[in-house]
XYZ file of C-alpha atoms in Angstrom:
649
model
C 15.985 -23.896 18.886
C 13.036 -26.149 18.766
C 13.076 -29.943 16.836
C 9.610 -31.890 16.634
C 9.972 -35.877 16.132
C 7.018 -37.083 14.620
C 5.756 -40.242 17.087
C 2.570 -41.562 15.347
C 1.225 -40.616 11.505
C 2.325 -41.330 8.086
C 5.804 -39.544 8.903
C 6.535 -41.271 11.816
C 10.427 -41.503 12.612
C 10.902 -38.177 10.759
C 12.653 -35.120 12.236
C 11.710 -31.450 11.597
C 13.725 -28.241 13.408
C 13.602 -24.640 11.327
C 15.140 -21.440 12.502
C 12.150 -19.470 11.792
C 10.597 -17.722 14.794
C 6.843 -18.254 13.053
C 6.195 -22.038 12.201
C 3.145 -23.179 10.329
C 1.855 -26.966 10.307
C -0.845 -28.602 8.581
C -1.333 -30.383 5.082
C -1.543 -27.061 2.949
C 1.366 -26.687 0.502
C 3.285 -24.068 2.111
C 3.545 -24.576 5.387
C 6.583 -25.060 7.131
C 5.413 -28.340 8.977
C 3.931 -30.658 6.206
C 1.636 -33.819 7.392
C -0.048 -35.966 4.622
C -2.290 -37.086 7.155
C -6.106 -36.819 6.236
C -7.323 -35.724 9.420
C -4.849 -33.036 9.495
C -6.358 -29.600 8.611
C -4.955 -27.751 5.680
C -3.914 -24.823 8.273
C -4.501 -26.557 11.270
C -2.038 -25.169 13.608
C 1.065 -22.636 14.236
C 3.648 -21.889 16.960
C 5.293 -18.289 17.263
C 8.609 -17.882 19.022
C 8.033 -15.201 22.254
C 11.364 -14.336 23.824
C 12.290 -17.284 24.535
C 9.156 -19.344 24.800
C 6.911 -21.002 21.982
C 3.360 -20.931 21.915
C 1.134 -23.321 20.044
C -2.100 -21.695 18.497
C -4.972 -23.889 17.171
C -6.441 -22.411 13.543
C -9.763 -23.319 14.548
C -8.588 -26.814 13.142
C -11.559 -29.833 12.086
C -10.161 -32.226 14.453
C -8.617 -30.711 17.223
C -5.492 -30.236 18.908
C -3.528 -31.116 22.161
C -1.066 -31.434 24.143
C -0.004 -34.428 26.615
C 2.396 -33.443 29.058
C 2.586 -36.061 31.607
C -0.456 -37.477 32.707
C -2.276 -34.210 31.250
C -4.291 -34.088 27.607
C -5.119 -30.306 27.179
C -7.074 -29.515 24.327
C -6.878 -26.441 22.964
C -10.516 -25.349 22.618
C -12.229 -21.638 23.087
C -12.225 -22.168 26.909
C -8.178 -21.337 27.315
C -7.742 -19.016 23.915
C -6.695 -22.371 21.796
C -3.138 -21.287 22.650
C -0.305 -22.814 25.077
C 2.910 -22.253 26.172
C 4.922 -25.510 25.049
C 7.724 -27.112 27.306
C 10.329 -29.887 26.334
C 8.972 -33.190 26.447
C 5.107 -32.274 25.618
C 3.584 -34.384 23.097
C 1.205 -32.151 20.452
C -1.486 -34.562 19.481
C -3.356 -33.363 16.019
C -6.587 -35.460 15.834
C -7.598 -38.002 18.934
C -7.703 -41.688 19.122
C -6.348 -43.351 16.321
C -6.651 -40.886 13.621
C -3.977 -38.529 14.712
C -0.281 -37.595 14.379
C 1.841 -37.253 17.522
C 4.985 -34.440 17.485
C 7.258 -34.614 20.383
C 8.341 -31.179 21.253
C 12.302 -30.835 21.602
C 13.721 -27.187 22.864
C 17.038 -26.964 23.298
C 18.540 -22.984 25.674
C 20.770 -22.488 23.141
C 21.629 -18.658 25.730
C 24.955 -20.304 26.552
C 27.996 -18.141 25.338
C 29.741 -19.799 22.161
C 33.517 -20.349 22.805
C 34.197 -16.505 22.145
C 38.139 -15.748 21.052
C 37.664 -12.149 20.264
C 35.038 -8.963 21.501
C 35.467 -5.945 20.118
C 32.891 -2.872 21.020
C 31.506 -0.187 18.369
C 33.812 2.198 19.992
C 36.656 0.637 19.198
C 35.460 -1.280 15.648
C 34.385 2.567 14.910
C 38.344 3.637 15.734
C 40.345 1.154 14.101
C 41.207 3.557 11.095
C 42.152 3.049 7.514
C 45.758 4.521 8.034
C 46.463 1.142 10.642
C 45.402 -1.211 8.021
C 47.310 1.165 5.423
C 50.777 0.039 7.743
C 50.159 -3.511 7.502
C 48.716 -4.460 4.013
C 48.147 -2.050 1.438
C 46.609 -4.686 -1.215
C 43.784 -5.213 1.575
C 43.600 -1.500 1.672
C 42.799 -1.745 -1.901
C 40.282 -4.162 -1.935
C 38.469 -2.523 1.170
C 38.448 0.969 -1.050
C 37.154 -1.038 -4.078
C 34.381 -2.490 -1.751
C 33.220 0.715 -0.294
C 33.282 2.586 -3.738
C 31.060 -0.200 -4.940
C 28.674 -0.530 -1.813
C 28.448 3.464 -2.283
C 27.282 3.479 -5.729
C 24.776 0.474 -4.835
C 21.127 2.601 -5.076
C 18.549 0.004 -3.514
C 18.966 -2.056 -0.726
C 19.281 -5.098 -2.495
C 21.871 -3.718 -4.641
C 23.429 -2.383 -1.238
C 23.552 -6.131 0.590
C 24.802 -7.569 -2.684
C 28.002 -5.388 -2.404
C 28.397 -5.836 0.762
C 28.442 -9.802 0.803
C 30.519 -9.525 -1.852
C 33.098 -7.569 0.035
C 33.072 -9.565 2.759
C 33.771 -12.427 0.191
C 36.413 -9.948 -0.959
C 38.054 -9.087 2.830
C 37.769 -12.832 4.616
C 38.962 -15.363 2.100
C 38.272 -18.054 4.448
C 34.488 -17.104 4.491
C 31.863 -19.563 2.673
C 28.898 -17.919 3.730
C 27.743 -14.433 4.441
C 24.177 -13.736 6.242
C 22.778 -9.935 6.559
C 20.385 -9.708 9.666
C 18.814 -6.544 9.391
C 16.469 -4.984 12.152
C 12.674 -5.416 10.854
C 12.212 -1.445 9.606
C 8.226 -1.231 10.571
C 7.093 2.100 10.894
C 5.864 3.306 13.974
C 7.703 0.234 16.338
C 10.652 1.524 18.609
C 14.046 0.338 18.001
C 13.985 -1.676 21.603
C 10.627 -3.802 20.181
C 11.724 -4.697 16.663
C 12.737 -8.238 15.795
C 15.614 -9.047 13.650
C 15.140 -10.823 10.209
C 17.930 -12.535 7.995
C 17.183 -10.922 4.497
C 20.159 -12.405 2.285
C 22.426 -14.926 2.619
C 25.142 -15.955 0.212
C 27.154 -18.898 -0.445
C 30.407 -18.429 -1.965
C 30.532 -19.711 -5.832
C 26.833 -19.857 -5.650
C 24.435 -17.387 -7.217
C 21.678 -18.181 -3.737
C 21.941 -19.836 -1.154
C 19.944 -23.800 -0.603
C 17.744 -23.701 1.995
C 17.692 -21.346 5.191
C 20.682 -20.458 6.889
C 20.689 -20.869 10.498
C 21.641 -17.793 12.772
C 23.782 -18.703 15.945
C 21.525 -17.150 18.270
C 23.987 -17.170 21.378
C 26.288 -15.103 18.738
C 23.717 -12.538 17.308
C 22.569 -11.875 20.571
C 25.654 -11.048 22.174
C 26.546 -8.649 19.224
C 23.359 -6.488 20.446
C 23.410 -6.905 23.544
C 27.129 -6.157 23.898
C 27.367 -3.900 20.738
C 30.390 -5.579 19.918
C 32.219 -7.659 16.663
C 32.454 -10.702 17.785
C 35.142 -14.111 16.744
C 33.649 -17.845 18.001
C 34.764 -21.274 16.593
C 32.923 -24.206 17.304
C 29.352 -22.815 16.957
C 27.794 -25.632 15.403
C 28.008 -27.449 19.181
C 25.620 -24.495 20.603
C 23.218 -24.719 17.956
C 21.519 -27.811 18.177
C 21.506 -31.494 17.227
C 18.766 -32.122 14.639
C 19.715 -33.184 11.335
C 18.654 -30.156 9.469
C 21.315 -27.917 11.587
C 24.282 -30.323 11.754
C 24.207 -30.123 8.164
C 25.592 -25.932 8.668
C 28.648 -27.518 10.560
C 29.852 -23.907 11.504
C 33.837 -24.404 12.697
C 34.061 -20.751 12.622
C 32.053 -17.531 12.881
C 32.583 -13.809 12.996
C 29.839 -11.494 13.578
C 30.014 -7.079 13.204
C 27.048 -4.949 13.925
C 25.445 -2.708 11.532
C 24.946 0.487 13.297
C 24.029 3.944 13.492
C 25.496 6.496 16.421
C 26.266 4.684 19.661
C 23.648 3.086 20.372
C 21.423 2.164 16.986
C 21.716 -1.290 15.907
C 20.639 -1.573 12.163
C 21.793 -5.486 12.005
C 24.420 -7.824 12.189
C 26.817 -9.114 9.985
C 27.785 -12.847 10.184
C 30.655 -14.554 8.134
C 31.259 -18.344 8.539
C 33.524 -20.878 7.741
C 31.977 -24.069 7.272
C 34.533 -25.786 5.293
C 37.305 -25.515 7.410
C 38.963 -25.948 10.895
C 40.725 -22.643 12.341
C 39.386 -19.179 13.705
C 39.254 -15.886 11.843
C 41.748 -13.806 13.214
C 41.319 -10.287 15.382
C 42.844 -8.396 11.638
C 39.737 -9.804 10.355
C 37.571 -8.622 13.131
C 39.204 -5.164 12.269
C 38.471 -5.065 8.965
C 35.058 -5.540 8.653
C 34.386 -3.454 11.575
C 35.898 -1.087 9.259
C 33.567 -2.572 6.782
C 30.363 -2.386 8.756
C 31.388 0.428 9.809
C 30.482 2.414 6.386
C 27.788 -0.347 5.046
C 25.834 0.699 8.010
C 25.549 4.289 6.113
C 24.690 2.865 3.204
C 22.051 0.686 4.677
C 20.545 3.422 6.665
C 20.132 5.204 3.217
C 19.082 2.695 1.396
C 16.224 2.102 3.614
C 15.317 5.890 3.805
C 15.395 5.969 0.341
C 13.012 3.396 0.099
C 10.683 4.813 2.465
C 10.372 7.796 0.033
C 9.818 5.857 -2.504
C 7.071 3.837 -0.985
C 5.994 7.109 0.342
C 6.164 9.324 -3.078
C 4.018 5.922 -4.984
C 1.681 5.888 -2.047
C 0.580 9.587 -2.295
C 0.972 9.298 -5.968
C -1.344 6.520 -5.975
C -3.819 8.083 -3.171
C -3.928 11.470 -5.762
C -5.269 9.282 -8.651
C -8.112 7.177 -6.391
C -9.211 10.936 -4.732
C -9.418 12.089 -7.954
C -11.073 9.420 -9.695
C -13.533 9.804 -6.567
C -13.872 13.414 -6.384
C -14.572 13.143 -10.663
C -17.221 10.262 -9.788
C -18.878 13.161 -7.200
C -19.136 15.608 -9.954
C -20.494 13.440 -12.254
C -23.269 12.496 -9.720
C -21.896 9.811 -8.525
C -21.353 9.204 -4.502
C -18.999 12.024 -2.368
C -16.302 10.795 -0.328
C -18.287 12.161 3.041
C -20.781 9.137 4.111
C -24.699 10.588 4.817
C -26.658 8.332 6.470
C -30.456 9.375 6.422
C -32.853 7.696 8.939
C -34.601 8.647 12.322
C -36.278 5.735 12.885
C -35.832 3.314 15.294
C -33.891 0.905 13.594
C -31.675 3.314 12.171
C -30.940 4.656 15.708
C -30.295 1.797 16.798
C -27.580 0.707 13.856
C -25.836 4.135 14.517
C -25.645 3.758 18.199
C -24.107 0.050 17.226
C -21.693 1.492 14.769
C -20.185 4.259 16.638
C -19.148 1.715 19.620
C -17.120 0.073 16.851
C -15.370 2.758 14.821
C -12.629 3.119 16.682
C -11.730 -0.652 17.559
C -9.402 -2.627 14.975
C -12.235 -5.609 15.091
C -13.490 -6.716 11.763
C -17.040 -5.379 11.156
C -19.487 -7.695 8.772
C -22.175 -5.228 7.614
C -25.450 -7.691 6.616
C -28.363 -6.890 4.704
C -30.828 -6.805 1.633
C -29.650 -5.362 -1.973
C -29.733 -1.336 -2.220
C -30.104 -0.993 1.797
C -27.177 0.728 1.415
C -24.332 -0.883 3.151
C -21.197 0.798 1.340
C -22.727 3.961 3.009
C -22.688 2.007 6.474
C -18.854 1.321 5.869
C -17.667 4.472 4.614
C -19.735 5.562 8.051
C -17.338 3.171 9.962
C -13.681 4.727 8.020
C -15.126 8.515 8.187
C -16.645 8.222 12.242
C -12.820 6.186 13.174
C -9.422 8.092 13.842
C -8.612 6.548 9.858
C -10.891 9.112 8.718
C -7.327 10.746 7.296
C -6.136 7.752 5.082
C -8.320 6.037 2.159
C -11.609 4.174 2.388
C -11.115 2.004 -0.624
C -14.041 -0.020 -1.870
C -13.770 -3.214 -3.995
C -17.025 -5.793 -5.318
C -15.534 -9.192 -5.184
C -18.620 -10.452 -7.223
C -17.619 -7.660 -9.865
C -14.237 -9.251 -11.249
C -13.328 -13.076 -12.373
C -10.618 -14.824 -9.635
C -7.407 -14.104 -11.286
C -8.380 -9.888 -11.960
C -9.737 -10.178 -8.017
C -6.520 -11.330 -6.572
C -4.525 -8.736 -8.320
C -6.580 -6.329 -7.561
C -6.655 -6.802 -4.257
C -3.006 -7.979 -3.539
C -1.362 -6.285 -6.518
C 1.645 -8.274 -9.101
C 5.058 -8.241 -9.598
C 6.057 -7.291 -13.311
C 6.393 -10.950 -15.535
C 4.018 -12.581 -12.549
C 1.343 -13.688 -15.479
C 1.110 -13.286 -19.389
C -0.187 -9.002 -19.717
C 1.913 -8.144 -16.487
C 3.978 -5.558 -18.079
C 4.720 -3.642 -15.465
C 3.989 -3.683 -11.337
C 1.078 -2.736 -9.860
C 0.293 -2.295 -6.146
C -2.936 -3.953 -4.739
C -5.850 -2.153 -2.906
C -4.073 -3.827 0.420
C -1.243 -1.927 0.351
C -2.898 1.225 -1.665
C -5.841 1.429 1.991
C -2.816 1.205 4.212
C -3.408 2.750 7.464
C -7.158 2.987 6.024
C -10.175 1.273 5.343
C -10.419 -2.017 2.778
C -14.273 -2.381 1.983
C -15.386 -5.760 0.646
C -18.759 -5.713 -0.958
C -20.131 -9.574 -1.600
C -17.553 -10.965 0.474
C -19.508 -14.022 -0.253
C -18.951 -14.594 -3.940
C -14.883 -14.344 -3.070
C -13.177 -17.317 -4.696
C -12.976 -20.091 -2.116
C -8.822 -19.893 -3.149
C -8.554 -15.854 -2.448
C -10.693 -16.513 0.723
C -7.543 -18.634 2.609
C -4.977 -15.298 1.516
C -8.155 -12.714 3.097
C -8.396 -15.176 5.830
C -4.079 -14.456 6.077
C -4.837 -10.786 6.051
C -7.105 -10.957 9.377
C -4.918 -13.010 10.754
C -1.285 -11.924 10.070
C -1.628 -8.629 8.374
C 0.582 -9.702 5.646
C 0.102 -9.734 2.116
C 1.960 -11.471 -0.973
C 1.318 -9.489 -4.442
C 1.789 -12.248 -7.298
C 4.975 -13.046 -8.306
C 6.575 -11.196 -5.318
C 8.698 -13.799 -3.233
C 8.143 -11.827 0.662
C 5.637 -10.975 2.292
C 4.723 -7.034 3.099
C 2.897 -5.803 5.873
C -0.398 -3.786 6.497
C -2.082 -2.168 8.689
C -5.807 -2.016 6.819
C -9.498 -2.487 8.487
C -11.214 -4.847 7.052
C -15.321 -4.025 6.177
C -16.656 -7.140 4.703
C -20.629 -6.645 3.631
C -23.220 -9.206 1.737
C -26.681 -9.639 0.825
C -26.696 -13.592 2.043
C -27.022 -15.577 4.831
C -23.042 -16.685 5.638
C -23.966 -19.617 7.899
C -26.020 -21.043 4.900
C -23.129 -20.601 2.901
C -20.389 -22.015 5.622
C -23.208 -25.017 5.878
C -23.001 -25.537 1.957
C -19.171 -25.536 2.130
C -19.118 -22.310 -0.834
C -17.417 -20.122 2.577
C -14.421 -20.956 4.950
C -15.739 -21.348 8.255
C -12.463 -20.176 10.011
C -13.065 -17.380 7.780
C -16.594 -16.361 8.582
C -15.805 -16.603 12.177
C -12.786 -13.824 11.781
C -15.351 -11.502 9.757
C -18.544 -11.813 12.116
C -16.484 -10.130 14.870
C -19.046 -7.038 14.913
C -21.932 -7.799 12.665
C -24.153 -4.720 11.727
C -27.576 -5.161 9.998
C -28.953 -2.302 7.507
C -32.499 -2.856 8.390
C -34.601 -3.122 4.881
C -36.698 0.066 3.465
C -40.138 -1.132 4.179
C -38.990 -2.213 8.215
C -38.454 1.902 8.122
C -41.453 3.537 6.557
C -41.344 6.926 8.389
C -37.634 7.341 6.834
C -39.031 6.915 3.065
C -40.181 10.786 3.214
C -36.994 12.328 4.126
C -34.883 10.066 2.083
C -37.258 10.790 -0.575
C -37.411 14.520 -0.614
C -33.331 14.021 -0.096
C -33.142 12.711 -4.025
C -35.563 15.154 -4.672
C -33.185 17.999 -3.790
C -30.292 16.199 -5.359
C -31.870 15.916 -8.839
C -33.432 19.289 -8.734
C -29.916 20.821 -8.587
C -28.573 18.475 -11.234
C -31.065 18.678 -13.579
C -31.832 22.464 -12.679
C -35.707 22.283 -12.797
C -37.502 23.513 -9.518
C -40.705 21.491 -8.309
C -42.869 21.994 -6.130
C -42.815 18.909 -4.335
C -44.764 15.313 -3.771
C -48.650 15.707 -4.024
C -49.873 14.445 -0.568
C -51.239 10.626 -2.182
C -47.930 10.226 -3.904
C -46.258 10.122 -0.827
C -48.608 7.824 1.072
C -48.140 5.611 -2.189
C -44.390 6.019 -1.856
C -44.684 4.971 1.671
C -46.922 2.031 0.782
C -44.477 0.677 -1.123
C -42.359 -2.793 0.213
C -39.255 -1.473 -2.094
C -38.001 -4.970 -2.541
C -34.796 -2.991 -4.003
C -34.743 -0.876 -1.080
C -32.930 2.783 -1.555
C -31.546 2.152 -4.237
C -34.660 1.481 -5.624
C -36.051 4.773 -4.039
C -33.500 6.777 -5.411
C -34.157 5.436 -9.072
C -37.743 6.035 -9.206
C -37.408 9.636 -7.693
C -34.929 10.519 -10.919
C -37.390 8.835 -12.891
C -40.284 11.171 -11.597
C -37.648 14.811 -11.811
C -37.503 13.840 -15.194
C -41.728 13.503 -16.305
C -42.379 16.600 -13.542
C -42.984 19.993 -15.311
C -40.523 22.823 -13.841
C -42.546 24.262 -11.069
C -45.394 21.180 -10.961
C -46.045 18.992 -8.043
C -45.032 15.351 -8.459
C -48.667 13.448 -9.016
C -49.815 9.738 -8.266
C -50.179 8.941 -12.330
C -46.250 9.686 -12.741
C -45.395 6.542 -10.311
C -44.049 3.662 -11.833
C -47.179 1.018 -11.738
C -45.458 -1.401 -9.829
C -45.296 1.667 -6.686
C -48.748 3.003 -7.998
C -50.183 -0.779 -7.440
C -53.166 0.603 -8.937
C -53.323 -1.763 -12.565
C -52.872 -4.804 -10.332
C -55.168 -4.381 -7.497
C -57.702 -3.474 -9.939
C -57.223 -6.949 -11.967
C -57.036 -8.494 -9.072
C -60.247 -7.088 -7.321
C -62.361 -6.418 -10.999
C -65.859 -7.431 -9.577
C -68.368 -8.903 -11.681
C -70.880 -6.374 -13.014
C -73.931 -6.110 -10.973
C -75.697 -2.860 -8.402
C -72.895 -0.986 -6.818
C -73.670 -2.540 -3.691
C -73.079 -5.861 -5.041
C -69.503 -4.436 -6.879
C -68.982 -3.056 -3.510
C -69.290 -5.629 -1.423
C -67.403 -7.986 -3.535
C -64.335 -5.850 -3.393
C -64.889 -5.664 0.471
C -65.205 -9.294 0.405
C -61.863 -9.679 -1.249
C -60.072 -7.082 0.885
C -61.382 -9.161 4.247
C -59.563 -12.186 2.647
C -57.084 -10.426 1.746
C -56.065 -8.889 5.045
C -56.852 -12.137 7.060
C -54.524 -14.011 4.489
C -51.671 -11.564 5.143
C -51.775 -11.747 8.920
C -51.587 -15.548 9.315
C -55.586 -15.532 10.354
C -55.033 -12.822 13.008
C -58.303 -11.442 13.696
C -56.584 -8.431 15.759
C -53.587 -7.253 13.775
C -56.262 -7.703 10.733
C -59.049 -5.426 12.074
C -55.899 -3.364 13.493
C -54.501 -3.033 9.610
C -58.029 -1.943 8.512
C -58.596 0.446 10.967
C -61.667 -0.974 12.370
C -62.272 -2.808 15.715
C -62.121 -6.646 16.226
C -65.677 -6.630 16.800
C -66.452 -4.960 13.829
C -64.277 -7.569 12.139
C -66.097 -10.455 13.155
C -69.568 -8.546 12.605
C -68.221 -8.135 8.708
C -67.050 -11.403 8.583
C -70.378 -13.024 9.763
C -72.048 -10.740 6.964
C -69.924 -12.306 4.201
C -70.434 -15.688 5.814
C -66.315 -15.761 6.509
């Protein structure tokens, strides 16, 4: 167990110890370690129980934090990871100098055996039959049936651990509380890696329990290690001295495992009596072995059954998004297969980048103008990676006001909000073992951006309403159109949070940085809307292209792709695609001539004037650059000056 007493701040004198194994401080409401303190950041730092260790992680915090041990100040900065190992006695320092609170770190090895009266392993607990308990009390025979029947009609787990703190209630009269520690059930983590998690606790004549209750470690861990029911008394002296625990005063415990064949531990059962002096008695230990003994079933199924659940919604919710997609496709909209167009050298160069990343789990920030086309650069990234079998789900964050974003993104409990009839599962959970894409990352509420910032960090998610947290296992494609240290510098973006999305930044270069692309991409469209609209063409006249090319595209493909479904539709079946069909603003032909009209006079004189102009022109768009000018006009410096000193430029 680990205590903090705070030494300097607003709460000095006070005391804080939790039995969580994942402890969060800062001045955020919500975390587990609350400082007032001004100076403190809002999540400024946490420490995560390893084995038996703690380590202290700074969140990137404003002010800093260290650690004094001895003579030593460590600050946790980028140079050692911002993480430590902490040992009794250090001092964390949040802030420097004046402006900071002090914790002194407390951890008591609470590994020492509790006074243990009574051990009892599986293979016996799993022996000690009905027909013994039948020959010494037939009215708990009874109430063990009842309690069985009851836990075997339960359908959900919750149901399932309600009945079976209730019989426990029922068996062990003596008992005030009841905690179910059940073995975290993530898929894909062996039994020998998974951490153990209290999930209900109940307090007799009470509907829930106040507050946490603590698990004697020394106790739960000698019921796996030992796969045995185990009877202690005195446990409150193992577990600590801080204020928060003495308040449990445990004078009794008894403790069953939850298992499955020999060697499976599902959880552990604990029973206390906290009221009371005296020790349950072996006939207890008996009983709910007896008891555990056909909850564990009941639990096993009640998780499977879950799973299928989760399962059957999951597929039933990845049929409707496929075929809402594959609908979209028919309906000319964009297939779920990516197609990136582009031989150029910047777009070799963003391909090579992107397929070094597709298979990493790093956040990838794709960057660049409207209409490049960066949703096509992160469906790339999902359909190139090994997730190429689970969703790429897309979602606009500028498309949706703040309280429709967060549930569409972490999903709601039914009754959450006024119109929440029923529940409904986020895009989170719904791109599970997929791809998450976030278009406009940048106009996300600053409020949604500390639960994103969560995701990245802890791969948990909290629909509304719900009261746990649920884990995920989603990549994370952020894109926008803006420059994020601007908005970091303007305070409208987290800073912690741009740093955990510019892990692997990818620019989309612009349209007019890739000219020689524009004629592929171009005659691409042109084959799509030739089959849509069924009416052949014959193609781009020669000038419409170069025009086409000419073209800046300040809209980029999208841009492109509009104005070549524009032109299928003015072509004749069978015609070529001519300069006068061009929108004006890509035929630039109306404005230049405005712009150049010369006054009347010869031709020479009209001509030179316009010559004039484009000299001025040119020189104007090159910063004065004599060579990149003549270059542009496909004439030689020389020349250049020789015109110039003609016009008297």
């Amino acid at each position: 167990m680990i205590r903090f007493v705070v030494q300097f701040g607003k709460l000095k004198g006070r005391e804080f110890s939790t039995p969580k194994d994942g402890i969060r401080i800062g001045r955020a409401e919500g975390n587990d370690i609350l400082l007032p303190d001004e100076h403190v950041s809002g999540d400024h730092a946490r420490i995560e129980r390893i084995g038996e260790a703690y380590r202290l992680t700074d969140m990137r915090s404003r002010n800093g934090t260290f650690v004094v041990r001895g003579d030593t100040r460590i600050a946790l900065e980028d140079g050692n990871g911002r993480e430590i190992l902490l040992r009794t006695d250090d001092v964390i320092e949040f802030g420097s100098q004046q402006l900071r609170v002090e914790l002194k770190v407390v951890i008591r090895d609470d590994a020492e055996d509790a006074r243990v009266f009574a051990l009892k392993k599986i293979s016996e607990l799993s022996q000690a039959g009905e027909a013994q308990i039948v020959e010494r009390d037939d009215q708990l025979l009874r109430t063990l049936y009842e309690a069985q029947k009851r836990i075997g009609q339960a359908q959900d787990l919750s149901e399932v651990l309600r009945a079976i703190t209730d019989a426990c209630f029922a068996l062990v009269p003596e008992s005030t509380h009841v905690t179910v520690i059940l073995r975290d059930d993530e898929e894909g983590v062996p039994p020998e890696q998974a951490s153990y998690v209290p999930v209900q606790t109940r307090v007799r004549g009470q509907a829930t329990a106040e507050g946490p209750i603590p698990v004697t470690r020394s106790i739960f861990r000698r019921v796996i290690a030992e796969r045995a029911g185990i009877i202690a008394a005195d446990a409150q002296a193992e577990m600590g001295t801080s204020e928060s625990l003495m308040g449990a005063q445990i004078r009794s415990t008894l403790a069953v495992p939850l298992w499955r064949g020999a060697d499976d531990i599902l959880g552990v059962l604990q029973v206390d009596n906290r009221q009371t002096t005296g020790v349950f008695t072996p006939k207890q230990l008996e009983v709910m072995g007896v008891l555990a003994y056909n909850a564990s079933l009941a639990v096993a199924n009640a998780r499977l059954l879950a799973r299928l659940r989760s399962a059957e919604e999951r597929l039933k919710k990845e049929n409707q998004f496929l075929k809402g997609r594959e609908q979209e496709r028919r309906t000319g909209g964009k297939s779920g297969e990516p197609k990136i167009i582009g031989t150029s050298a910047p777009m070799k160069a963003l391909l090579a980048q992107l397929d070094k990343v597709v298979d990493t789990k790093v956040t990838v920030l794709i960057e660049g103008e409207t209409g490049v086309g960066k949703e096509l650069v992160a469906a790339s990234v999902h359909y190139r990676s090994k997730r190429r079998d689970k969703l790429f789900v897309g979602q606009n964050c500028a498309a949706m006001p703040e309280n429709l974003l967060e549930s569409e993104l972490f999903g709601h409990k039914k009754g959450a909000f006024t119109g929440a009839h029923e529940e409904k599962k986020g895009l989170f959970e719904i791109a599970d073992g997929g791809t998450l894409f976030l278009d406009e990352v940048t106009e996300m509420p600053i409020s949604l951006q500390s639960k994103l910032l969560r995701v990245l960090q802890e791969g948990e998610i909290r629909a509304i309403g719900a009261t746990v947290e649920k884990r995920v296992n989603v990549r994370i494609v952020a894109a926008t159109n803006r420059n994020l240290e601007k908005e970091v510098a303007e305070g409208r973006f987290r800073e912690d949070l741009y740093y955990r999305l510019k892990v692997f930044p990818l620019r989309v270069p612009p349209l007019r940085e890739r000219r020689e692309d524009i004629p592929v991409i171009a005659e691409y469209f042109l084959t799509r809307y030739t089959a849509e609209l069924g009416k052949p063409t014959s193609g781009f006249a020669q000038q419409t292209m170069e025009l086409l090319q000419g073209y800046d595209w300040p809209g980029n493909v999208r841009e492109l792709q509009n104005e070549i479904q524009r032109l299928m539709i003015q072509v004749d079946v069978g015609g070529f695609i001519t300069p006068d069909m061009l929108s004006p603003r890509v035929r630039q032909v109306e404005g230049m001539v405005e712009r150049v009209r010369p006054a009347k006079g010869t031709l020479k004189e009209m001509m030179d004037q316009v010559e004039r102009w484009l000299l001025i022109e040119s020189l104007r768009e090159h910063g004065n650059n004599k060579t990149a000018s003549a270059k542009s006009l496909g004439i030689t410096r020389e020349g250049l000056h020789k015109k110039l000193r003609s016009f008297g430029l």
